[in-house]
mmCIF file of C-alpha atoms in Angstrom:
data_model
loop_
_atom_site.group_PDB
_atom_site.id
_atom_site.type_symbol
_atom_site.label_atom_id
_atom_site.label_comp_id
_atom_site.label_asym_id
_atom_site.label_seq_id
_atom_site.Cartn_x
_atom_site.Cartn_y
_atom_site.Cartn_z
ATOM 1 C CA UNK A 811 11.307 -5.907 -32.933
ATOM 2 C CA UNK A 812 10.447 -4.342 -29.725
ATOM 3 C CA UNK A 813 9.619 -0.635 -29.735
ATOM 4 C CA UNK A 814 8.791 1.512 -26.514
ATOM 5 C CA UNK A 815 6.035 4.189 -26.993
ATOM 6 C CA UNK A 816 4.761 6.690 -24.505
ATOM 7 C CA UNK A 817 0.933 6.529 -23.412
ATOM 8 C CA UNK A 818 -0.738 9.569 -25.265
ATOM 9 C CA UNK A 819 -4.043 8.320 -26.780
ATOM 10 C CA UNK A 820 -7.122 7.296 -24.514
ATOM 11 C CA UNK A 821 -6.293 3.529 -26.930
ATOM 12 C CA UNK A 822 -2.916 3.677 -25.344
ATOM 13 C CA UNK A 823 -4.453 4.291 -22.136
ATOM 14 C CA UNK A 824 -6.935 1.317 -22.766
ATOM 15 C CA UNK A 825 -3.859 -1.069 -23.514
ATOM 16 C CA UNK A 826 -1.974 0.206 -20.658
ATOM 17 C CA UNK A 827 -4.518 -0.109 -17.946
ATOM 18 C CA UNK A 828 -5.493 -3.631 -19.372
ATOM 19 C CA UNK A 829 -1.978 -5.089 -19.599
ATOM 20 C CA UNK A 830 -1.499 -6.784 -16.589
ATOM 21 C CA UNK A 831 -4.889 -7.921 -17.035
ATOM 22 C CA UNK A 832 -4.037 -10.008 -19.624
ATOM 23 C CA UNK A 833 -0.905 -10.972 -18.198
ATOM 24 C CA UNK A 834 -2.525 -11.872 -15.141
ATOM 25 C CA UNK A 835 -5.406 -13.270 -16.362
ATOM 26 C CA UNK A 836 -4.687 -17.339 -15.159
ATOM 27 C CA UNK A 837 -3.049 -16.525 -12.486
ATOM 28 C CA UNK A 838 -4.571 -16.864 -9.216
ATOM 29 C CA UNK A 839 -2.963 -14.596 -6.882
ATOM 30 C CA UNK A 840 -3.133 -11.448 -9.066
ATOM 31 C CA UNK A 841 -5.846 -8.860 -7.394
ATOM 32 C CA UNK A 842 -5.921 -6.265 -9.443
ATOM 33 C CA UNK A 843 -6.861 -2.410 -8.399
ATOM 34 C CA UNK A 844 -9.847 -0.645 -8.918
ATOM 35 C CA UNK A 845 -10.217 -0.501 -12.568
ATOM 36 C CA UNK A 846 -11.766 3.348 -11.837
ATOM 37 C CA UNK A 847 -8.747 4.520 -9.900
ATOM 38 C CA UNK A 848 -6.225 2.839 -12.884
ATOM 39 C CA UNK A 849 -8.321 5.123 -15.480
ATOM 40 C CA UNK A 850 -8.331 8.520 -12.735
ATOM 41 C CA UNK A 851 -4.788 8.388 -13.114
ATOM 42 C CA UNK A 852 -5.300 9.845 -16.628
ATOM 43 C CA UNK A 853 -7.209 12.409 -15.724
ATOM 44 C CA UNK A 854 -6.223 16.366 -15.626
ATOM 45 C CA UNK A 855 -7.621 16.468 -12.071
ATOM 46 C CA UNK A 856 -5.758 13.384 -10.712
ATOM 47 C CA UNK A 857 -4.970 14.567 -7.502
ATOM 48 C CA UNK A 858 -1.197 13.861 -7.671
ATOM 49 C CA UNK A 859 -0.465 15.991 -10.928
ATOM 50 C CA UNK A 860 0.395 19.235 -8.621
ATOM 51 C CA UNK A 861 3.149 17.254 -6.625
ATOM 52 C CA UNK A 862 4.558 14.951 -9.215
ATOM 53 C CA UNK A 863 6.141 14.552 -12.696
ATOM 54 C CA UNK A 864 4.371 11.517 -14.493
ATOM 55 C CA UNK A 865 5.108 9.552 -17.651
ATOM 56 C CA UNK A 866 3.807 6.263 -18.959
ATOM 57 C CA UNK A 867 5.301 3.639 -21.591
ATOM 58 C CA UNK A 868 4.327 0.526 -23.186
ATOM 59 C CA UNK A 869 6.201 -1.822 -25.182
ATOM 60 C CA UNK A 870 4.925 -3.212 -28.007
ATOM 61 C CA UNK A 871 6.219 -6.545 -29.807
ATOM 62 C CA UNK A 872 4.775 -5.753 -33.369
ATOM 63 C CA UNK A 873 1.413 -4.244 -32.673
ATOM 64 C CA UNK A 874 0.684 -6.586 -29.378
ATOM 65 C CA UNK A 875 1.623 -4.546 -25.719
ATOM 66 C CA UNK A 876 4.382 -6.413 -24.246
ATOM 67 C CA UNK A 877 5.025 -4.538 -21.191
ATOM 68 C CA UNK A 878 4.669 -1.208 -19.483
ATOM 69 C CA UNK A 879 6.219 0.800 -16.351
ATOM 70 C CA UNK A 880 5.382 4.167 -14.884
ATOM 71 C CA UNK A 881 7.872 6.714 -14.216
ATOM 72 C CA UNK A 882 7.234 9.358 -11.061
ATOM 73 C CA UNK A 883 9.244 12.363 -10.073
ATOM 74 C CA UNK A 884 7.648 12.764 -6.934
ATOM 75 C CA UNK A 885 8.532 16.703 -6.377
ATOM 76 C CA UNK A 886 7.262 16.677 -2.398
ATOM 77 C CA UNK A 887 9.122 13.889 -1.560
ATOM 78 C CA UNK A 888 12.497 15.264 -3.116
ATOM 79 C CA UNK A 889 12.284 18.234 -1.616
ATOM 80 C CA UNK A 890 11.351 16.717 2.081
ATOM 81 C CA UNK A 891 14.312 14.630 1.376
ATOM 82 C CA UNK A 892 16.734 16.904 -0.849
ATOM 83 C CA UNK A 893 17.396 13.923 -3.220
ATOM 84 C CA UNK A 894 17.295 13.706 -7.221
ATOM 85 C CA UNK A 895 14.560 10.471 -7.888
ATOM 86 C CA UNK A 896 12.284 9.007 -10.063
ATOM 87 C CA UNK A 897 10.418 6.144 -8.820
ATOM 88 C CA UNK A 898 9.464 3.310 -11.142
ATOM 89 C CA UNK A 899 6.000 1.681 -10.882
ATOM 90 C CA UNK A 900 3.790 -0.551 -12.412
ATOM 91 C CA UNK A 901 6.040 -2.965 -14.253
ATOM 92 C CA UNK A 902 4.086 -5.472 -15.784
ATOM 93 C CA UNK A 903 6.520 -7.462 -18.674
ATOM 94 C CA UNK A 904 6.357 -10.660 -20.536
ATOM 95 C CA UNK A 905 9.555 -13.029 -19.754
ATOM 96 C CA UNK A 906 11.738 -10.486 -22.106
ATOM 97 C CA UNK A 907 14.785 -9.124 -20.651
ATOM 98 C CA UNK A 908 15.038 -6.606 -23.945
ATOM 99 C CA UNK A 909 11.146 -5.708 -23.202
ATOM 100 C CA UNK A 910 12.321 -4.791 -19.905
ATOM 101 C CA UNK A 911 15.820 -2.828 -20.559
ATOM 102 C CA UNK A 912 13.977 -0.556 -22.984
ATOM 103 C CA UNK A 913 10.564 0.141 -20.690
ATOM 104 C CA UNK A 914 13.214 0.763 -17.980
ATOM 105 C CA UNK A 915 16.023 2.970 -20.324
ATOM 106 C CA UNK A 916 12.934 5.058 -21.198
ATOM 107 C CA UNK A 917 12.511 5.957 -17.852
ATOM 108 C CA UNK A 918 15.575 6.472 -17.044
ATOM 109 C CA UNK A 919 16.595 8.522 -19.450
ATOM 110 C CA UNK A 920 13.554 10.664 -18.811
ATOM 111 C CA UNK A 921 13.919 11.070 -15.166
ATOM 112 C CA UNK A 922 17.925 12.411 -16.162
ATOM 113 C CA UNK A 923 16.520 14.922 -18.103
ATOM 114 C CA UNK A 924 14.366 16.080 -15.843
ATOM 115 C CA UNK A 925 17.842 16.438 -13.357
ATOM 116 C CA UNK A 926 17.221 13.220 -11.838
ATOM 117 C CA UNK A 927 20.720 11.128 -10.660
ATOM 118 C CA UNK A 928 18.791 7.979 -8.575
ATOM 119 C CA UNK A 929 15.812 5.810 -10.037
ATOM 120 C CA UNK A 930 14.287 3.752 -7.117
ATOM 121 C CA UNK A 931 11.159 1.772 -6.990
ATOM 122 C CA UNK A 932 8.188 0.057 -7.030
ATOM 123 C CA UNK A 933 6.879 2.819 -5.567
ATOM 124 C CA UNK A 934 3.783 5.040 -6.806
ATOM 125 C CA UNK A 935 2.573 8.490 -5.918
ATOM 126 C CA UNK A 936 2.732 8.238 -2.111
ATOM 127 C CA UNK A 937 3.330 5.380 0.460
ATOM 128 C CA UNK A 938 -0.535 5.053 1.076
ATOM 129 C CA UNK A 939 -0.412 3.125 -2.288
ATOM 130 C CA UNK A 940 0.907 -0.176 -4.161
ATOM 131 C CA UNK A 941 4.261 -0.570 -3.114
ATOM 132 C CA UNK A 942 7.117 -2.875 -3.090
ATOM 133 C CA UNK A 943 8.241 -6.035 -5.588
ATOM 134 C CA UNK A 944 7.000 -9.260 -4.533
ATOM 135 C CA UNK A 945 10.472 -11.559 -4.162
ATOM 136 C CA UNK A 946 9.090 -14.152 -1.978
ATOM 137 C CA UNK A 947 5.463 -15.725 -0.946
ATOM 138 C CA UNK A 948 4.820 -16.016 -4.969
ATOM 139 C CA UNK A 949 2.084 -19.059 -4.623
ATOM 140 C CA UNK A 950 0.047 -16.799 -1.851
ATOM 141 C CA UNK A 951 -2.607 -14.745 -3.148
ATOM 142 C CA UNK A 952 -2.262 -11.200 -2.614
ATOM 143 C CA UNK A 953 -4.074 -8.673 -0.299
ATOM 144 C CA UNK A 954 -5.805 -5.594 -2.202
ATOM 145 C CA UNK A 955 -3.552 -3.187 -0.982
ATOM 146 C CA UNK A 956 -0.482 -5.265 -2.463
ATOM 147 C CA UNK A 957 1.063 -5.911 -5.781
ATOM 148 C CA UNK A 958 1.391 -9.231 -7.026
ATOM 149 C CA UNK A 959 4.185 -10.367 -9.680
ATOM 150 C CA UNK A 960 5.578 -13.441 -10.725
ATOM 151 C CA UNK A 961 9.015 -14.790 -10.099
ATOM 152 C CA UNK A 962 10.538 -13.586 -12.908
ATOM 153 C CA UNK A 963 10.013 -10.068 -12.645
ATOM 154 C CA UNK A 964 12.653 -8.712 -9.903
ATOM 155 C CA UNK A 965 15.297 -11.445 -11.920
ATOM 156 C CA UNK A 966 14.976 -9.226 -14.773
ATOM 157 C CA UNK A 967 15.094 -6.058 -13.239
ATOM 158 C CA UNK A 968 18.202 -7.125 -11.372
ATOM 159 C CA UNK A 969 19.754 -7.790 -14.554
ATOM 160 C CA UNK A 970 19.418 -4.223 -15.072
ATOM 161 C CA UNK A 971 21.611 -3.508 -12.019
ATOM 162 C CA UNK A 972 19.092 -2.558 -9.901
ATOM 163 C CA UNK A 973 19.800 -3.560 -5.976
ATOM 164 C CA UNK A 974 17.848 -4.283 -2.864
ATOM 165 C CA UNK A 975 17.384 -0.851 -1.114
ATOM 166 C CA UNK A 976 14.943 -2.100 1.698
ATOM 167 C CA UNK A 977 12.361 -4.699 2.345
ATOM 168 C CA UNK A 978 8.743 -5.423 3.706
ATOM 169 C CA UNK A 979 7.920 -8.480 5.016
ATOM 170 C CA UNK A 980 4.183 -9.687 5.228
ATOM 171 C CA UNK A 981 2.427 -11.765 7.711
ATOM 172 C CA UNK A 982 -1.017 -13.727 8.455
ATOM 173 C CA UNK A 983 -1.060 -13.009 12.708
ATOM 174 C CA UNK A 984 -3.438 -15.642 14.672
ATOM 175 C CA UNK A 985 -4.633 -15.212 18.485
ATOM 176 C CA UNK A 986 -1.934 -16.712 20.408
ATOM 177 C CA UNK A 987 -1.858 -20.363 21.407
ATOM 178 C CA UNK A 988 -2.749 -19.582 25.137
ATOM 179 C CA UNK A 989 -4.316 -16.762 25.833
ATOM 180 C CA UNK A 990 -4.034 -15.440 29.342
ATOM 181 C CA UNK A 991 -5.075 -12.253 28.779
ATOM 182 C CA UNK A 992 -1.726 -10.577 29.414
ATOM 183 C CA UNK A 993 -2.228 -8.610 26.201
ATOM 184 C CA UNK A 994 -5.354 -7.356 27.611
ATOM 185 C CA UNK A 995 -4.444 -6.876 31.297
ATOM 186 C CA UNK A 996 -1.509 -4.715 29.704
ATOM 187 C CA UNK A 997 -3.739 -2.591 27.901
ATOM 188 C CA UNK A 998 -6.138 -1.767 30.767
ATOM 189 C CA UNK A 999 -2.951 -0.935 32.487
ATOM 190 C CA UNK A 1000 -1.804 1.919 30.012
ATOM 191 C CA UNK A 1001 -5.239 3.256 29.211
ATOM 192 C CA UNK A 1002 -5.432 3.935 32.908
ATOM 193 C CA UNK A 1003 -1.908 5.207 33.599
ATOM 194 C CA UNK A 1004 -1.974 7.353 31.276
ATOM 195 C CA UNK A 1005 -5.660 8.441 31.128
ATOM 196 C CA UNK A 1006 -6.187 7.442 27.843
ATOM 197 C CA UNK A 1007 -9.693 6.853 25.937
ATOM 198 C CA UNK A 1008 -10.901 5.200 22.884
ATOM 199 C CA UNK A 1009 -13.117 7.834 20.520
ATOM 200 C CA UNK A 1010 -16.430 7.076 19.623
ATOM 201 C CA UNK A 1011 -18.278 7.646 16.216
ATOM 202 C CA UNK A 1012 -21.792 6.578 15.280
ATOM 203 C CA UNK A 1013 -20.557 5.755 11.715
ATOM 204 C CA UNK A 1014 -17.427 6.290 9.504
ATOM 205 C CA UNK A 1015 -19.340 9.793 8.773
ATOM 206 C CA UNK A 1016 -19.391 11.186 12.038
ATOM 207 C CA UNK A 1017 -15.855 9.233 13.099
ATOM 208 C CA UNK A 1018 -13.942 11.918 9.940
ATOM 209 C CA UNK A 1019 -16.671 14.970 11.140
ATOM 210 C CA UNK A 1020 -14.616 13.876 14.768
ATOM 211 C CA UNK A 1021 -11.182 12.861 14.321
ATOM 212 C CA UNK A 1022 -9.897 13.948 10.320
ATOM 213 C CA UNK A 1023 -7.876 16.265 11.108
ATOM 214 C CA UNK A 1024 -6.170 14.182 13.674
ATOM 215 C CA UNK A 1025 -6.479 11.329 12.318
ATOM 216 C CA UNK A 1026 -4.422 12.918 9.147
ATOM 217 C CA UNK A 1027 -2.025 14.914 11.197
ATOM 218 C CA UNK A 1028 -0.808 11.754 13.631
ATOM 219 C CA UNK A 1029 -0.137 9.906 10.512
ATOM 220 C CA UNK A 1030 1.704 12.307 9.106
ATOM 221 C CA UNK A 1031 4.048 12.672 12.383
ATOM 222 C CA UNK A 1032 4.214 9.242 12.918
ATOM 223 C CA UNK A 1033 5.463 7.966 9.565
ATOM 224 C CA UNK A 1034 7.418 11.274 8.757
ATOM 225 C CA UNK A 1035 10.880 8.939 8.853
ATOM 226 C CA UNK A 1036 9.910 5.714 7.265
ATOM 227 C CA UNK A 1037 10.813 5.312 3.866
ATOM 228 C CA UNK A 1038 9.141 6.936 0.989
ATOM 229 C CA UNK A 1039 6.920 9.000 2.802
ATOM 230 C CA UNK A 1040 5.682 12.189 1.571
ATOM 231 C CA UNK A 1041 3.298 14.645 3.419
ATOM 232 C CA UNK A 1042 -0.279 14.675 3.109
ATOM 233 C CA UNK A 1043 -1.995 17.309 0.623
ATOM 234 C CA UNK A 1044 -5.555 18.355 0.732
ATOM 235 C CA UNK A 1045 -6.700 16.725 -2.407
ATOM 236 C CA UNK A 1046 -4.799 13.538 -1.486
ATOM 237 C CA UNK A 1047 -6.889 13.814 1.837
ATOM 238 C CA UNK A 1048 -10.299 14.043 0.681
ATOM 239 C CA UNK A 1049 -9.060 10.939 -2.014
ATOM 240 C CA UNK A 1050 -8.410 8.608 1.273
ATOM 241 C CA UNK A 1051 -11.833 9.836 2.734
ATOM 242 C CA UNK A 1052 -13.763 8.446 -0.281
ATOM 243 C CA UNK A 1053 -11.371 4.942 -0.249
ATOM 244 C CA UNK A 1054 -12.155 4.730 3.343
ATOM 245 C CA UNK A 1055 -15.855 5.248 3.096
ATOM 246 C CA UNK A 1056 -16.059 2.602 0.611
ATOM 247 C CA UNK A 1057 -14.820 -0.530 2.585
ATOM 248 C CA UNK A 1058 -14.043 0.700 6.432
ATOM 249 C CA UNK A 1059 -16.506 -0.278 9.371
ATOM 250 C CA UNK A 1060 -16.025 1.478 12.624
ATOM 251 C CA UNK A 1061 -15.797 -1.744 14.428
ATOM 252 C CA UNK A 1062 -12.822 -2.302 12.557
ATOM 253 C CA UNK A 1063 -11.303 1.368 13.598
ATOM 254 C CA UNK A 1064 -9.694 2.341 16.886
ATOM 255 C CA UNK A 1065 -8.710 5.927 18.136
ATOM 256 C CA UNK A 1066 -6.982 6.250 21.391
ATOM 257 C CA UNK A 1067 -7.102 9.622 22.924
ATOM 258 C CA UNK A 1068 -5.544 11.564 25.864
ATOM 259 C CA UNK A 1069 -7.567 12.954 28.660
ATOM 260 C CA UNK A 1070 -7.330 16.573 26.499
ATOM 261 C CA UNK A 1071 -9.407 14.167 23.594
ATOM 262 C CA UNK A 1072 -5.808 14.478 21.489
ATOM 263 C CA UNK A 1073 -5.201 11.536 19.285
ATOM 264 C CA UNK A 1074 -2.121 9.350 20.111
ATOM 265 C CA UNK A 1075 -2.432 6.125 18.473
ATOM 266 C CA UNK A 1076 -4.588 5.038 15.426
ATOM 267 C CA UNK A 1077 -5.013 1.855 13.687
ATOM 268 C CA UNK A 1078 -7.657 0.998 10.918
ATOM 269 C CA UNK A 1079 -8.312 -2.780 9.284
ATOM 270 C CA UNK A 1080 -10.046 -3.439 6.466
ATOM 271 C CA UNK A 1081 -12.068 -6.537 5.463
ATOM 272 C CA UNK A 1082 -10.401 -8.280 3.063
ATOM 273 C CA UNK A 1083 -12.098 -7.660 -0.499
ATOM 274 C CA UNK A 1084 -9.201 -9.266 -2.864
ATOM 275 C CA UNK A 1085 -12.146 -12.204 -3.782
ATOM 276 C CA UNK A 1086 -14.340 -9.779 -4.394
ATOM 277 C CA UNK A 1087 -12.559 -7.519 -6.545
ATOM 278 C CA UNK A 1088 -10.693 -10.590 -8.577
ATOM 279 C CA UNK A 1089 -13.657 -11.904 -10.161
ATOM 280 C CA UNK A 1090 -14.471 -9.001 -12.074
ATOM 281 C CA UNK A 1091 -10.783 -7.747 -12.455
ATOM 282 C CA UNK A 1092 -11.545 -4.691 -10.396
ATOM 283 C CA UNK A 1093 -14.460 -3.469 -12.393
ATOM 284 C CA UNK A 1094 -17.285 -2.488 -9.850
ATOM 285 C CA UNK A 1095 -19.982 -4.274 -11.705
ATOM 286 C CA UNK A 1096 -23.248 -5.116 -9.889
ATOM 287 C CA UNK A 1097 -22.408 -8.562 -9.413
ATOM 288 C CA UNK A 1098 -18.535 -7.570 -7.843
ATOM 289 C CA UNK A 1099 -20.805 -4.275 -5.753
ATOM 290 C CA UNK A 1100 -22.824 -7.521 -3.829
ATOM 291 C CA UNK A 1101 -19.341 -9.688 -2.950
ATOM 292 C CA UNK A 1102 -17.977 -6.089 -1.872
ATOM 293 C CA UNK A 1103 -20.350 -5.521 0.237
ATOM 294 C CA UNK A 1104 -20.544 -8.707 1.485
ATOM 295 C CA UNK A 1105 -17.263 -8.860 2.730
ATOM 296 C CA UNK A 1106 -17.037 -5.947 4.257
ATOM 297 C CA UNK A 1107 -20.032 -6.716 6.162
ATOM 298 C CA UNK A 1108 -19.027 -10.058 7.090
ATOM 299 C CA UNK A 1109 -15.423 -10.504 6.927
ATOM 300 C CA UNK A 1110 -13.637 -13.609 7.617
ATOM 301 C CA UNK A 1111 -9.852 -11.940 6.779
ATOM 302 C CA UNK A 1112 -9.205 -8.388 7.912
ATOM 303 C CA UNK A 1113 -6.021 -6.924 6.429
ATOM 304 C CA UNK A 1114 -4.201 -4.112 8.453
ATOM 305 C CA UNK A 1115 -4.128 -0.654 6.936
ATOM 306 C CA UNK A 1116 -2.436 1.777 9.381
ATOM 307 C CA UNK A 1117 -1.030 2.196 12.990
ATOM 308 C CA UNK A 1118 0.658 5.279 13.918
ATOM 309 C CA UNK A 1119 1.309 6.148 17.331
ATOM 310 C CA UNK A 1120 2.359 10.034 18.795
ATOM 311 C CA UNK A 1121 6.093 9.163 18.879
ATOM 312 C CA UNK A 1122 6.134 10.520 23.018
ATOM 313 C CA UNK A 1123 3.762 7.222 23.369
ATOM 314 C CA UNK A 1124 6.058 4.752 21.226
ATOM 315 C CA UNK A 1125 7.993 3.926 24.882
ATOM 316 C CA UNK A 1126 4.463 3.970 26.676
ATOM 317 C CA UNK A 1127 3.035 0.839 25.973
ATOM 318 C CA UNK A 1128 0.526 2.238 23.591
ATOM 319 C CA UNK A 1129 1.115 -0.697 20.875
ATOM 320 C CA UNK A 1130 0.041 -3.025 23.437
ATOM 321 C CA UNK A 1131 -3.616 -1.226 23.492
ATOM 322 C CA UNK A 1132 -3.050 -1.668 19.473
ATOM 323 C CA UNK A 1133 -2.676 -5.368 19.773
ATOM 324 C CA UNK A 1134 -5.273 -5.809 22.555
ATOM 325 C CA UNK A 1135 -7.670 -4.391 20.062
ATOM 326 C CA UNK A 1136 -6.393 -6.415 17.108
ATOM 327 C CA UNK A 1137 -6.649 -9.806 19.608
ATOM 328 C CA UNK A 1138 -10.180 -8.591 20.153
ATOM 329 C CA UNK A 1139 -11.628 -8.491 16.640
ATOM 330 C CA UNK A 1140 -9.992 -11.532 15.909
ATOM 331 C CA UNK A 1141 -12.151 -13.467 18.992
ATOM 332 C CA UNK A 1142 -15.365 -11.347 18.696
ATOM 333 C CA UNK A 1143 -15.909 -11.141 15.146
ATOM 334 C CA UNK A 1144 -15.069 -14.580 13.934
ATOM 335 C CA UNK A 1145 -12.124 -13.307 12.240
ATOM 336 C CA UNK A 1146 -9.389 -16.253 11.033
ATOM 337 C CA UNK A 1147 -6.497 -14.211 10.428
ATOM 338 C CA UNK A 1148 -4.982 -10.724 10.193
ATOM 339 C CA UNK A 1149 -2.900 -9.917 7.220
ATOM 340 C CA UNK A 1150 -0.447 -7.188 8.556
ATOM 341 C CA UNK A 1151 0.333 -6.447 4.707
ATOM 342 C CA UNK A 1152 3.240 -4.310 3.966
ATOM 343 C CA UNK A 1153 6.224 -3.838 7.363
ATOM 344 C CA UNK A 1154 9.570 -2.544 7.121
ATOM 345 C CA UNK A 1155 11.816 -4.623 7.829
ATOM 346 C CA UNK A 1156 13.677 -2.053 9.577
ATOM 347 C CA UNK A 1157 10.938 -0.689 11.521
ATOM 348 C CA UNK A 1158 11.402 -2.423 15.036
ATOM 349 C CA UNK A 1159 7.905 -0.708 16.489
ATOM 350 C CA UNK A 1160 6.010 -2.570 14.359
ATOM 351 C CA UNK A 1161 8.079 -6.000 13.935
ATOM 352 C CA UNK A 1162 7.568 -6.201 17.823
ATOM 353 C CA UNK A 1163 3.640 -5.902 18.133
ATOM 354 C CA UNK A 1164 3.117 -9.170 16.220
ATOM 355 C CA UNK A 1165 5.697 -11.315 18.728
ATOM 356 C CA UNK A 1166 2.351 -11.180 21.256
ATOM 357 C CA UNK A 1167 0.206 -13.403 18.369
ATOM 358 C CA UNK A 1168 0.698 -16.313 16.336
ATOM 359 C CA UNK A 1169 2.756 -14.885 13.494
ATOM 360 C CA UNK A 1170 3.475 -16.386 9.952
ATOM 361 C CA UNK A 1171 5.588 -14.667 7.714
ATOM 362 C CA UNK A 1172 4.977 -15.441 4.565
ATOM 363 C CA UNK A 1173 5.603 -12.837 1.868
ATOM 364 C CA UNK A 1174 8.709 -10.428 1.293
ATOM 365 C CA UNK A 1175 8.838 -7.566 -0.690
ATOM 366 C CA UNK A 1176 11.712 -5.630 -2.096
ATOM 367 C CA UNK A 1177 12.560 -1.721 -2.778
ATOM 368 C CA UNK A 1178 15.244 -1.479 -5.507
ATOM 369 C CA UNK A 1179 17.642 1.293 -5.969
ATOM 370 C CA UNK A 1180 20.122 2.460 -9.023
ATOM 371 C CA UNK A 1181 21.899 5.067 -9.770
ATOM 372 C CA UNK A 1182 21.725 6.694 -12.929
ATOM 373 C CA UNK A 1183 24.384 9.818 -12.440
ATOM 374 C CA UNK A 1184 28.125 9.393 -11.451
#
């Protein structure tokens, strides 16, 4: 008999964290998260307790964890938006469609209790994170910044009458076949039109001590209208600062400034570390700290974080700097491919910039949406 019980004990935390461990555990696409950052969740400091509603269930098939989901009301996000959600995250399930209707009824029923009418999902505490349900590309091994699940997974959860809400498609980018530096004529063009400049920084230190606050605020403008969104809070800044410190390079950063040194455009990459993390199933042991740094010293994958552009510089050519820059780490540092990780589908800016490269789509992901109130 399958029973649904809600994380309270630092045991039920244990078998929660560890499920799709075990679930995962032959499977050779699954990179899990940081096995620290799983735990912080947990915690009564975890940054994201001030803006959001949290509750955690496993499923248990006699004493053995069969599954477990996350529900989120994420309180900044329904305000900005003046809706009535709860997000669902971190599904993990045996093959069990009754495992699955009771992690998800538990939610659900929680979330309309709390006032909620829509339940929507995978999505966690703010876009910045794991997102999205893996619905095509399932032999491909994933990125650390994505979730991997197997094929099953969004079959059962459309048996639940969840439907497709939006979509991110995935791609590995290569320079393009001929090269005749358009991409980078172009560039020059719009750096000197517009009297544009990149920003220098000694280190990833002195590049926040510059450009945080900018940095922070042009992200914030330019994803304000892309789905699931939510603004930046303090705490959830100085979280990304620590992340970042821990795996960025500032040859693998670009700032683009106006002749007033005002950000417009920003893009960051990060070398690839889902090897290095996999091994040790995203415990930062000594031996995973040496492959860590190892690949972020010498990368031969980079996988794109962020690119936000001032919205006044969307129609300016600025993207084209964006790719110039991406064409040029891929030449000068021996790079074999970008992985552009997570795009909307719907989000044409974006879609566009990879038309100028070698592009090979290769992994979809999918939003779901139901609705719990009529």
């Amino acid at each position: 008999m399958i029973r649904i019980k809600e994380v309270e004990t630092k045991k039920e935390q244990k078998q929660f964290i560890d499920l799709p461990l075990e679930l995962y555990k032959d499977c050779p696409y699954y990179v899990p998260p940081l096995y620290g950052d799983e735990k912080g969740m947990f915690k009564k400091s975890f940054i994201y307790n001030d803006c959001c509603d949290i509750v955690n269930y496993i499923a248990y098939d006699g004493d053995r964890p069969v599954g477990r989901i996350q529900g989120i009301i994420q309180r900044a996000y329904n305000e900005k938006n003046n809706e009535k959600r709860v997000r669902f995250t971190r599904f993990d399930s045996v093959n069990n469609k009754e495992v699955a209707a009771k992690l998800f009824g538990a939610v659900e029923s929680w979330a309309v209790e709390k006032g909620m009418d829509t339940a929507c999902g995978p999505l966690s505490f703010s876009d910045l994170e794991r997102e999205g349900m893996l619905v095509e590309g399932f032999d491909e091994m994933s990125t650390f910044e994505t979730q991997y699940n197997y094929e099953y997974i969004p079959k059962l959860v459309e048996s639940l009458g969840y439907e497709k809400e939006v979509d991110w498609t995935e791609s590995k980018i290569y320079p393009p076949a001929e090269d005749d530096g358009t991409m980078k004529k172009m560039a020059d063009f719009v750096m000197k039109r517009y009297k544009l400049h990149f920003g220098e920084a000694k280190n990833i230190d002195d590049f926040i001590d510059k450009y945080g606050d900018q940095f922070f605020g042009l992200i914030d403008k330019g994803y304000e209208n892309l789905y699931g969104t939510v603004p930046f809070t303090e705490p959830m800044k100085k979280e990304i600062i620590k992340s970042f410190k821990l795996i960025v390079d500032t040859k693998h950063v670009a700032i683009i400034l106006d002749e007033n040194d005002r950000a417009v455009c920003i893009g960051i990459c990060f070398p690839s570390i889902s090897k290095a993390v996999q091994k040790s199933q995203g415990k930062l042991t000594p031996a995973a700290l040496v492959r860590l740094l190892k690949a972020i010293k010498n990368p031969n994958i980079i996988d794109l974080g962020l690119i936000a552009v001032e919205p006044e510089y969307l129609n300016h050519g600025v993207p084209a700097v964006v790719s110039a820059e991406i064409l040029r780490m891929l030449k000068e540092d021996g790079i074999e491919y970008a992985d552009t990780n997570l795009n909307l589908e719907t989000n044409a800016s974006i879609q566009n910039m990879w038309k100028r490269f070698t592009e090979v789509k290769y992994k979809r992901y999918r939003a779901y949406v139901k609705r719990l109130v009529k």
